[in-house]
Tab-separated table of C-alpha atoms in Angstrom:
chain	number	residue	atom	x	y	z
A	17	UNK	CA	73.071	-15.270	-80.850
A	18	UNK	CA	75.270	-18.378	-82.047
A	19	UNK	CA	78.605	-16.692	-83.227
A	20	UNK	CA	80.095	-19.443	-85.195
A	21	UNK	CA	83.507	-19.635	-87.521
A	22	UNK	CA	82.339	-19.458	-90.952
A	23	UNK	CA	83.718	-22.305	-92.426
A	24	UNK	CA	81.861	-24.514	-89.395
A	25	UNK	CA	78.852	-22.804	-90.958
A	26	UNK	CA	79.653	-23.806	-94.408
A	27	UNK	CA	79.993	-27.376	-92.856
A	28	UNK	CA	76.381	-27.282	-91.386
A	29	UNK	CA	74.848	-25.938	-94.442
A	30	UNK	CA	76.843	-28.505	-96.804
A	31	UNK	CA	75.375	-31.234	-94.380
A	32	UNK	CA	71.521	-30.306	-94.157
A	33	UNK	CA	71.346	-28.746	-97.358
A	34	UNK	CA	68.113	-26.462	-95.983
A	35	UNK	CA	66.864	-24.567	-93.533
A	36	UNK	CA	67.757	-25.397	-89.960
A	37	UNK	CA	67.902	-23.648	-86.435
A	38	UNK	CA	70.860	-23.559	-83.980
A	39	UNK	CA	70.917	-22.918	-80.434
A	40	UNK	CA	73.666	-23.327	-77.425
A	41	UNK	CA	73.683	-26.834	-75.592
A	42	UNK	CA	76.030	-26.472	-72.931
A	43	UNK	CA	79.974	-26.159	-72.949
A	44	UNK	CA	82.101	-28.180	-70.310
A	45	UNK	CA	85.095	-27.749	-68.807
A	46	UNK	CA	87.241	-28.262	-71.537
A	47	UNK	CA	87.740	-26.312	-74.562
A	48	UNK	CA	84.630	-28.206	-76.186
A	49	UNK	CA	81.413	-26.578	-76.761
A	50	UNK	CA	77.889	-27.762	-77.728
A	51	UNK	CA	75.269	-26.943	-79.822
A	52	UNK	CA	72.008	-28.268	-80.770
A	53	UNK	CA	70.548	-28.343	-84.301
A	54	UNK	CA	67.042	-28.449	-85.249
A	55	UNK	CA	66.198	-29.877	-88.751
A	56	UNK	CA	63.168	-31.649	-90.120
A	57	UNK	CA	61.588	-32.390	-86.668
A	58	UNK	CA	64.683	-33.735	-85.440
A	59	UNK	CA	67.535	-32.937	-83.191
A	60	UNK	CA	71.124	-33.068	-83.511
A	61	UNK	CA	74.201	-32.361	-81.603
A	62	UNK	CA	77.061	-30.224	-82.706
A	63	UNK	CA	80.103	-30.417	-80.939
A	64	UNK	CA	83.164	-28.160	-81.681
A	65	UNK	CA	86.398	-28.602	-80.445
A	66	UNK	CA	89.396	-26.372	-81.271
A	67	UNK	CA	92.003	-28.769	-83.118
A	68	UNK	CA	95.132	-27.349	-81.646
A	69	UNK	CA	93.725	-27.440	-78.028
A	70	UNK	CA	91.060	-30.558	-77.999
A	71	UNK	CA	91.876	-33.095	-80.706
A	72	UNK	CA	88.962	-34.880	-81.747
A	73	UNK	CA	90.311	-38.467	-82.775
A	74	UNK	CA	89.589	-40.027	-79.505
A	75	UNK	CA	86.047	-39.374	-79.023
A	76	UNK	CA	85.633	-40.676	-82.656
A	77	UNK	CA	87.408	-43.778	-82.029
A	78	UNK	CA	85.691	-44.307	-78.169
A	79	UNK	CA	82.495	-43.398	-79.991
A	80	UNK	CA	82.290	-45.885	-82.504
A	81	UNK	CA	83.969	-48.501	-80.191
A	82	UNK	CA	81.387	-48.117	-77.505
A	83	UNK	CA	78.314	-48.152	-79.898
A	84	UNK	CA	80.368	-51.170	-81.358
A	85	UNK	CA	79.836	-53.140	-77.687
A	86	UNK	CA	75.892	-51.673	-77.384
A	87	UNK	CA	76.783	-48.838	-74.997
A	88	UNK	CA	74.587	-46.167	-75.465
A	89	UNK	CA	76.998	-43.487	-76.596
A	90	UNK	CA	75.827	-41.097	-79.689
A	91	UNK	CA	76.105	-42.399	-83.336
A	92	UNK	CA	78.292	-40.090	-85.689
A	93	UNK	CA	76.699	-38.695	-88.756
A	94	UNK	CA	79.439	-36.334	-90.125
A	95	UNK	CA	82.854	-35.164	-89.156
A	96	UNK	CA	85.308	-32.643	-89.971
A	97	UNK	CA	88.846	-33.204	-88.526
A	98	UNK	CA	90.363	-29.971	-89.603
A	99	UNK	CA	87.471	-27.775	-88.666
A	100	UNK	CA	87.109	-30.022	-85.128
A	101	UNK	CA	83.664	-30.368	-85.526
A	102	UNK	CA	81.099	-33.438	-85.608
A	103	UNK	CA	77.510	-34.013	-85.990
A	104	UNK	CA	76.114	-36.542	-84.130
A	105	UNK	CA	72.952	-38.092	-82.789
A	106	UNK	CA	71.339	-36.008	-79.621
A	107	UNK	CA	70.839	-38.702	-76.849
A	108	UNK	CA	68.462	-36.029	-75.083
A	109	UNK	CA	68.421	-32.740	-73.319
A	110	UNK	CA	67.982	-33.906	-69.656
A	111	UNK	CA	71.041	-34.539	-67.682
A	112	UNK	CA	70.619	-37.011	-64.851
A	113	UNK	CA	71.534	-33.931	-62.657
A	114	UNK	CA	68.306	-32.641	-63.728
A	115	UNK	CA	66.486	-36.054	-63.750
A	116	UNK	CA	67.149	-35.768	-59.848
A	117	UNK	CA	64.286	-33.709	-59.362
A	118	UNK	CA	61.772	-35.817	-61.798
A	119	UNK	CA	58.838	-36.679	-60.103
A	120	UNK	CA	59.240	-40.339	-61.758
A	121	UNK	CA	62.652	-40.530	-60.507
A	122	UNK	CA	63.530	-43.759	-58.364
A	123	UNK	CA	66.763	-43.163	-56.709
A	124	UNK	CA	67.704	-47.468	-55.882
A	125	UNK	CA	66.490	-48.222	-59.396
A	126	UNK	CA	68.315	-45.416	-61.341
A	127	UNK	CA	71.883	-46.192	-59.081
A	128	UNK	CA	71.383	-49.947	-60.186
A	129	UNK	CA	71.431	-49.400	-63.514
A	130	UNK	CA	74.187	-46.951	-63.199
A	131	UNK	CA	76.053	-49.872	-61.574
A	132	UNK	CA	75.152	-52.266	-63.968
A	133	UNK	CA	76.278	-49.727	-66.791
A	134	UNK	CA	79.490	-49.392	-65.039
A	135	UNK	CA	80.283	-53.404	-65.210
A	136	UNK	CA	79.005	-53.480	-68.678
A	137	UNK	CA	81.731	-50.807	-70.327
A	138	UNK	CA	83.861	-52.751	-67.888
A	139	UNK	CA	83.387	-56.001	-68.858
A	140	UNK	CA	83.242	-55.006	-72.433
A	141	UNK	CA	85.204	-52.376	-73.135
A	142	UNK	CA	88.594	-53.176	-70.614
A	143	UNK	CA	90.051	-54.779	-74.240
A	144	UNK	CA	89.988	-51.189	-75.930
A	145	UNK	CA	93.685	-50.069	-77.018
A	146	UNK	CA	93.922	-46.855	-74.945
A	147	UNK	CA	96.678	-45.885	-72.446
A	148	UNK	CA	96.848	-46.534	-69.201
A	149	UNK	CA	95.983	-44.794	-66.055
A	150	UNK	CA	99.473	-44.656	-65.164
A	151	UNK	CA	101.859	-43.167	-62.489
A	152	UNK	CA	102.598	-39.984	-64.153
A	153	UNK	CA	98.732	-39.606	-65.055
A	154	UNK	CA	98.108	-40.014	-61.301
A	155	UNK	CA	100.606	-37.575	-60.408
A	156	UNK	CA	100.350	-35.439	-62.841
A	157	UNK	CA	96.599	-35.023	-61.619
A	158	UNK	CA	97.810	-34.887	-57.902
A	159	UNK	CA	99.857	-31.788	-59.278
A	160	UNK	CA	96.841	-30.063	-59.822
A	161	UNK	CA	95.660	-29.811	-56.211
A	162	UNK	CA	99.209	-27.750	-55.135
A	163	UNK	CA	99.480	-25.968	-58.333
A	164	UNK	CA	95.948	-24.453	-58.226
A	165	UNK	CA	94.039	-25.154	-55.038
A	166	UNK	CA	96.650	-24.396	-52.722
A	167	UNK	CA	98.570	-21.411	-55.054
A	168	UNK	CA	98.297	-19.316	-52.299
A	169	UNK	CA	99.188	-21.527	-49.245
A	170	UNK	CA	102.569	-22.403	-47.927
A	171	UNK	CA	102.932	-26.395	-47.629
A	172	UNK	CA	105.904	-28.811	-47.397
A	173	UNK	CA	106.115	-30.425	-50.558
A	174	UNK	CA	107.580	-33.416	-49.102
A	175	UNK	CA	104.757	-34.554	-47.092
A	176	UNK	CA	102.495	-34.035	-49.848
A	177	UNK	CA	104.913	-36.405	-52.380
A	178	UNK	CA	104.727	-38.463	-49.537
A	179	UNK	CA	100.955	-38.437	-49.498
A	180	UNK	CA	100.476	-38.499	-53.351
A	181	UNK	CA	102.543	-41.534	-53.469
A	182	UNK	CA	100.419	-43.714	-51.232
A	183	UNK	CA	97.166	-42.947	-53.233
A	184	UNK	CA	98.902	-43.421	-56.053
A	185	UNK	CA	100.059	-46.994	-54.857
A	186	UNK	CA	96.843	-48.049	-53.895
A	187	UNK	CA	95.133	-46.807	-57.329
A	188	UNK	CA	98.079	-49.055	-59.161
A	189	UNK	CA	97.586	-51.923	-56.806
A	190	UNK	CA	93.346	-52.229	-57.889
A	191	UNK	CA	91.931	-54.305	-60.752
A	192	UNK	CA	92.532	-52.342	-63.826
A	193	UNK	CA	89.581	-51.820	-66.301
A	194	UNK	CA	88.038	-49.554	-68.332
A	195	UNK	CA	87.573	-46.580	-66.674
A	196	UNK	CA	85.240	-43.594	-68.671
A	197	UNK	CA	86.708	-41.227	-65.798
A	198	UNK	CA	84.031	-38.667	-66.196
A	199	UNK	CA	80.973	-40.837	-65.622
A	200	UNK	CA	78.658	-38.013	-63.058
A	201	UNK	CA	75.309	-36.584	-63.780
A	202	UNK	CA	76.291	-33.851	-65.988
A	203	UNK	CA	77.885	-36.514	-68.410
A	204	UNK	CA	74.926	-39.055	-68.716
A	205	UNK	CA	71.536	-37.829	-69.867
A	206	UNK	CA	68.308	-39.890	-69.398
A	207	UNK	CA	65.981	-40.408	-72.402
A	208	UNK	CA	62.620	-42.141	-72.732
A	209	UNK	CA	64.357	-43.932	-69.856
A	210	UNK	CA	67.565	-44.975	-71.134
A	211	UNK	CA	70.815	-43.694	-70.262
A	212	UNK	CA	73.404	-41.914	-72.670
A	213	UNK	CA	76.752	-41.701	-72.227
A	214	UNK	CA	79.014	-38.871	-73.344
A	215	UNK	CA	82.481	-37.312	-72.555
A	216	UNK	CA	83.951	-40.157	-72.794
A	217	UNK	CA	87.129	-39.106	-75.164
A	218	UNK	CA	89.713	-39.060	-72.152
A	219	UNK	CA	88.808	-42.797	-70.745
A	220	UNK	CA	91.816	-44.677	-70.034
A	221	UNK	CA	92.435	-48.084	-68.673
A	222	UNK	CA	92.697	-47.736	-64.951
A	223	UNK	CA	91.630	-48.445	-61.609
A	224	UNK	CA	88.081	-50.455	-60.935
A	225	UNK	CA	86.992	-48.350	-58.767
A	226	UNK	CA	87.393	-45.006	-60.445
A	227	UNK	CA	84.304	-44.543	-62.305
A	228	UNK	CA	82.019	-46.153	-59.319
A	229	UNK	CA	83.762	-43.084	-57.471
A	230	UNK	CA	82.418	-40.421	-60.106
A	231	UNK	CA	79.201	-41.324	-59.720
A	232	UNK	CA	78.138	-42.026	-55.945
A	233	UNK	CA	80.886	-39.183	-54.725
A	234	UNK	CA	79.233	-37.014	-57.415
A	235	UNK	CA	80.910	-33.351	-57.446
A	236	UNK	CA	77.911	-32.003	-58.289
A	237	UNK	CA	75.045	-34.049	-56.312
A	238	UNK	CA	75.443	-35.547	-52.789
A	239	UNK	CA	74.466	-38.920	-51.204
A	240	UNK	CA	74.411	-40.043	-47.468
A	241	UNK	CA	77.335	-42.079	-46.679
A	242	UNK	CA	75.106	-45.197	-45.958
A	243	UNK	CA	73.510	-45.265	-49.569
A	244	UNK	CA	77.330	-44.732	-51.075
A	245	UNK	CA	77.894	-47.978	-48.738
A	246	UNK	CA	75.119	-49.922	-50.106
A	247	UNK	CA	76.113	-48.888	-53.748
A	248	UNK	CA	79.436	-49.885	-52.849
A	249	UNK	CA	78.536	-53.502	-51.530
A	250	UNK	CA	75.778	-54.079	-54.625
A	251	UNK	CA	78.653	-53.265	-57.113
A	252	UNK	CA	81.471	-55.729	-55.432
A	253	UNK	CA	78.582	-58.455	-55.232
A	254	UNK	CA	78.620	-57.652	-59.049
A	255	UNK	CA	81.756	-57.253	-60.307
A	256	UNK	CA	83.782	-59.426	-57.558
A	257	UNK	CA	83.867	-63.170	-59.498
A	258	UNK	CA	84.228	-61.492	-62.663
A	259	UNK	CA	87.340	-59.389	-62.320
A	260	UNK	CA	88.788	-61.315	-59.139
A	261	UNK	CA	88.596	-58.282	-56.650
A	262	UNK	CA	89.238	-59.049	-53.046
A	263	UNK	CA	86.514	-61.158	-51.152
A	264	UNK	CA	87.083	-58.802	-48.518
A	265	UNK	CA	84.502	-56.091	-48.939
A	266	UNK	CA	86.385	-53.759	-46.370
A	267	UNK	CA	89.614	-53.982	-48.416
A	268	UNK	CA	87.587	-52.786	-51.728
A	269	UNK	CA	86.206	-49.780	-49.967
A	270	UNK	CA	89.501	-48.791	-49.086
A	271	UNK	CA	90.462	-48.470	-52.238
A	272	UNK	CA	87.175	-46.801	-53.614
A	273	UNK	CA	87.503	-44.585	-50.228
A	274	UNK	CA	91.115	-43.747	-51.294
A	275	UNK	CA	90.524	-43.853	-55.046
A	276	UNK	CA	88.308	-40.752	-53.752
A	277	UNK	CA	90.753	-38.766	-51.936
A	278	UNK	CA	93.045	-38.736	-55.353
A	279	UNK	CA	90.130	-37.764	-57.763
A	280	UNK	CA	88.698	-35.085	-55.264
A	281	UNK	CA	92.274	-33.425	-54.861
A	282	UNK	CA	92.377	-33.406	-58.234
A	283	UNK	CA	89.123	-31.668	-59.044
A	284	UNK	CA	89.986	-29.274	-56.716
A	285	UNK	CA	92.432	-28.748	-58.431
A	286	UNK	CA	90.778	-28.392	-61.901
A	287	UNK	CA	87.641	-26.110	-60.589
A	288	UNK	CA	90.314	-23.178	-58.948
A	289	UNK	CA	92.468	-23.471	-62.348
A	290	UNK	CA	89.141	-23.260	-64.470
A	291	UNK	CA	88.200	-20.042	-61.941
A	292	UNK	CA	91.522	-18.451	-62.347
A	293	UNK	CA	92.842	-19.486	-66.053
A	294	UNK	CA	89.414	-19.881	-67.933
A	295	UNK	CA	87.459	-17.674	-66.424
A	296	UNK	CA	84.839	-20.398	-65.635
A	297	UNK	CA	83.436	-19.372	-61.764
A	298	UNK	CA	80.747	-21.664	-61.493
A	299	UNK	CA	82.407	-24.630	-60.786
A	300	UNK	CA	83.752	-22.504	-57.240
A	301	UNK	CA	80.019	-23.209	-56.393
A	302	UNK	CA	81.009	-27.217	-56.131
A	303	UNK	CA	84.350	-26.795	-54.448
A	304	UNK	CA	82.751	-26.862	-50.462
A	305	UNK	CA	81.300	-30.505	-51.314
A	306	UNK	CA	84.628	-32.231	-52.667
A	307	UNK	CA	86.027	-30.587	-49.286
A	308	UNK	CA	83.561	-32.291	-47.430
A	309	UNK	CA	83.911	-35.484	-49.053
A	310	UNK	CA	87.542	-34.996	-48.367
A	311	UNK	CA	87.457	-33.894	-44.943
A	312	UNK	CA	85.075	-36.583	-43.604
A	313	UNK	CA	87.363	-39.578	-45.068
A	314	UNK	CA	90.422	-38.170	-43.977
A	315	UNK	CA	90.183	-38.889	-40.574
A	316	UNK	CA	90.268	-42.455	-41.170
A	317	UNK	CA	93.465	-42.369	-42.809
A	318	UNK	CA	96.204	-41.092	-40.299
A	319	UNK	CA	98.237	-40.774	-43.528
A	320	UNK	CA	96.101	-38.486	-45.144
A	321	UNK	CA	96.266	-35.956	-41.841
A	322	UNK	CA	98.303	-33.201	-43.761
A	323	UNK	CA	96.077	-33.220	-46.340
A	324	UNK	CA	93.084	-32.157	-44.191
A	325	UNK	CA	94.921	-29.372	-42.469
A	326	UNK	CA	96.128	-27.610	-45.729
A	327	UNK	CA	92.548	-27.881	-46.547
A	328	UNK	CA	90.997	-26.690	-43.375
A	329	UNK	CA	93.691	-23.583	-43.592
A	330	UNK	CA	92.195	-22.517	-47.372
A	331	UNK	CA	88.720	-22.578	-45.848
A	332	UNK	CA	89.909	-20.317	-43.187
A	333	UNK	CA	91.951	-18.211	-45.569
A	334	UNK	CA	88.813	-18.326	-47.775
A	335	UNK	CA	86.508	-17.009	-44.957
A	336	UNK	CA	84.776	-20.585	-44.984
C-alpha cells in the first residue's frame, strides 16, 4: 500500500482530475523516492523529495537544461516546490542493470553509445552554471571512506591526508567538464532502445574522466579489465581533439585509474553510512566489488599502499 502525505495526494488528484493508480518505482540512496502513476493508458513518474533534506531546484533546472541540449532526460509536467514533489514523463521501467540480461542486448554496441552519450552532455552541457567539483567536494567525499568504512579501524590519519591529497591533485589537474557523477546502470534506463538519463540533480563541473569511471567501474555490474581498457582507448580517440586531453593514452588512464580509487573510497564510504544511518543494507551486497576494484589498482600505485592494507584489515575484521 502507497502511504502518501495528504496534501501530495491532493496534488495528484488536482493534476489528473480522475481516476488513476499508484504503485512504488524504486527509492535511491538519497532521501528521494519514486512512484509510478497510471492514467489514461499512460505512465508517469512521481518523484518526492523531502524539502528540508533534498531540495528540488536542481533537478528542475538540470532537467530542463539537458532536454534544452537533446539529452534524453524526462520532460516536467507539474511541480510543487513546497510539497517537493514533481510529475514528470516515465522514460521506462527497465534499468540498464536489468537490460544486462536481455537477450537483444549487445554489450560493444550498448558501451558505445554510452560513450558517445558521455561526450555529448560533455560537449554540450560543460557551459551549464553549476559549481565545481572542487577541493573541498573531493575531500569532503574522501571523508566518507574514514568516517564510515573504516569507523571501526585504527588508521594514521596522516598517511591517509597524505593519500587523499594526491587523488585529489590528479582529479584537479584533468580536463574539467560536465560531469553527471551518477551515470551507472541503475541511473539510465533503456526504452524502445534509447537511453534515459536520470539522477542527474547533483552534477557538477569536474573531472573528464569521472563519469567514464561510473559506468565501466560500475558498483553494481562488473567488466574484465581488458574491455574497461578498450572503453577507455575508444573514449580518448573520441574526446582527445575536442577537449585537448593528453596524446598520451597511458597518462589518461592514470587519471581515469586514479579518478577510480577516489570515487570507490568514497562509495565505500556512502554504502556503510547508508547500512548504519539509513538503515539501507542492500547496498553491503556491492561493497566486496568496489574492494576489488580497489585492491587490484592499488598495487600499481606505491602511493596508494596504505590504502590497500586498511582495506585488507576490514575484510579480515569483517570475516571476508
Amino acid at each position: 500500500m502507497i502511504n502518501l502525505d495528504q496534501k501530495i495526494i491532493n496534488f495528484l488528484d488536482n493534476y489528473f482530475k480522475a481516476k488513476y493508480e499508484i504503485s512504488k518505482a524504486s527509492e535511491d540512496a538519497s532521501f528521494r523516492k519514486y512512484y509510478r502513476a497510471f492514467f489514461k493508458d499512460k505512465t508517469y513518474i512521481i518523484m518526492v523529495a523531502p524539502p528540508d533534506k533534498e531540495p528540488i531546484d536542481p533537478f528542475i533546472f538540470l532537467a530542463k537544461s539537458l532536454k534544452e541540449k537533446n539529452i534524453n532526460a524526462p520532460e516536467l509536467f507539474e511541480i510543487n516546490l513546497e510539497l517537493g514533489v514533481i510529475i514528470m514523463q516515465d522514460l521506462g521501467a527497465t534499468s540498464l542493470l536489468e537490460f544486462f540480461n536481455d537477450s537483444n542486448y549487445q554489450e560493444d554496441e550498448m558501451f558505445e553509445r554510452l560513450i558517445h552519450l558521455i561526450y555529448q552532455m560533455q560537449l554540450k552541457c560543460s557551459g551549464f552554471i553549476i559549481n565545481s567539483y572542487d577541493h573541498k567536494k573531493l575531500k569532503d567525499e574522501l571523508d566518507l571512506f574514514h568516517t564510515w568504512y573504516l569507523k571501526n579501524i585504527n588508521f594514521d590519519q596522516a598517511k591517509l591526508l597524505e593519500i587523499y591529497s594526491y587523488l585529489i591533485e590528479r582529479a584537479e589537474s584533468q580536463v574539467q567538464k560536465f560531469v553527471h557523477r551518477d551515470f551507472h546502470s541503475r541511473n539510465l534506463l533503456i526504452n524502445d532502445n534509447e537511453i534515459g538519463v536520470i539522477d542527474f540533480q547533483d552534477a557538477l563541473i569536474g573531472p573528464v574522466t569521472y563519469d567514464l569511471v561510473s559506468i565501466l567501474k560500475d558498483a553494481y555490474h562488473e567488466k574484465n579489465a581488458q574491455f574497461i581498457i578498450d572503453k577507455c582507448i575508444r573514449y580518448w580517440q573520441l574526446a582527445r581533439d575536442s577537449f585537448g586531453l593528453t596524446d598520451d593514452f597511458s597518462e589518461f588512464f592514470i587519471d581515469f585509474e586514479l579518478m577510480g580509487v577516489q570515487r570507490h573510497l568514497k562509495i565505500l564510504g556512502i554504502f556503510k553510512r547508508l547500512s548504519e544511518r539509513d538503515g539501507k543494507h542492500q547496498y553491503l551486497n556491492d561493497i566486496p566489488v568496489i574492494e576489488k576494484y580497489l585492491l587490484e589498482i592499488i598495487p600499481n600505485y606505491p602511493k596508494l599502499k596504505y590504502v590497500g592494507q586498511l582495506i585488507l584489515e576490514k575484510r579480515k575484521q569483517d570475516g571476508l
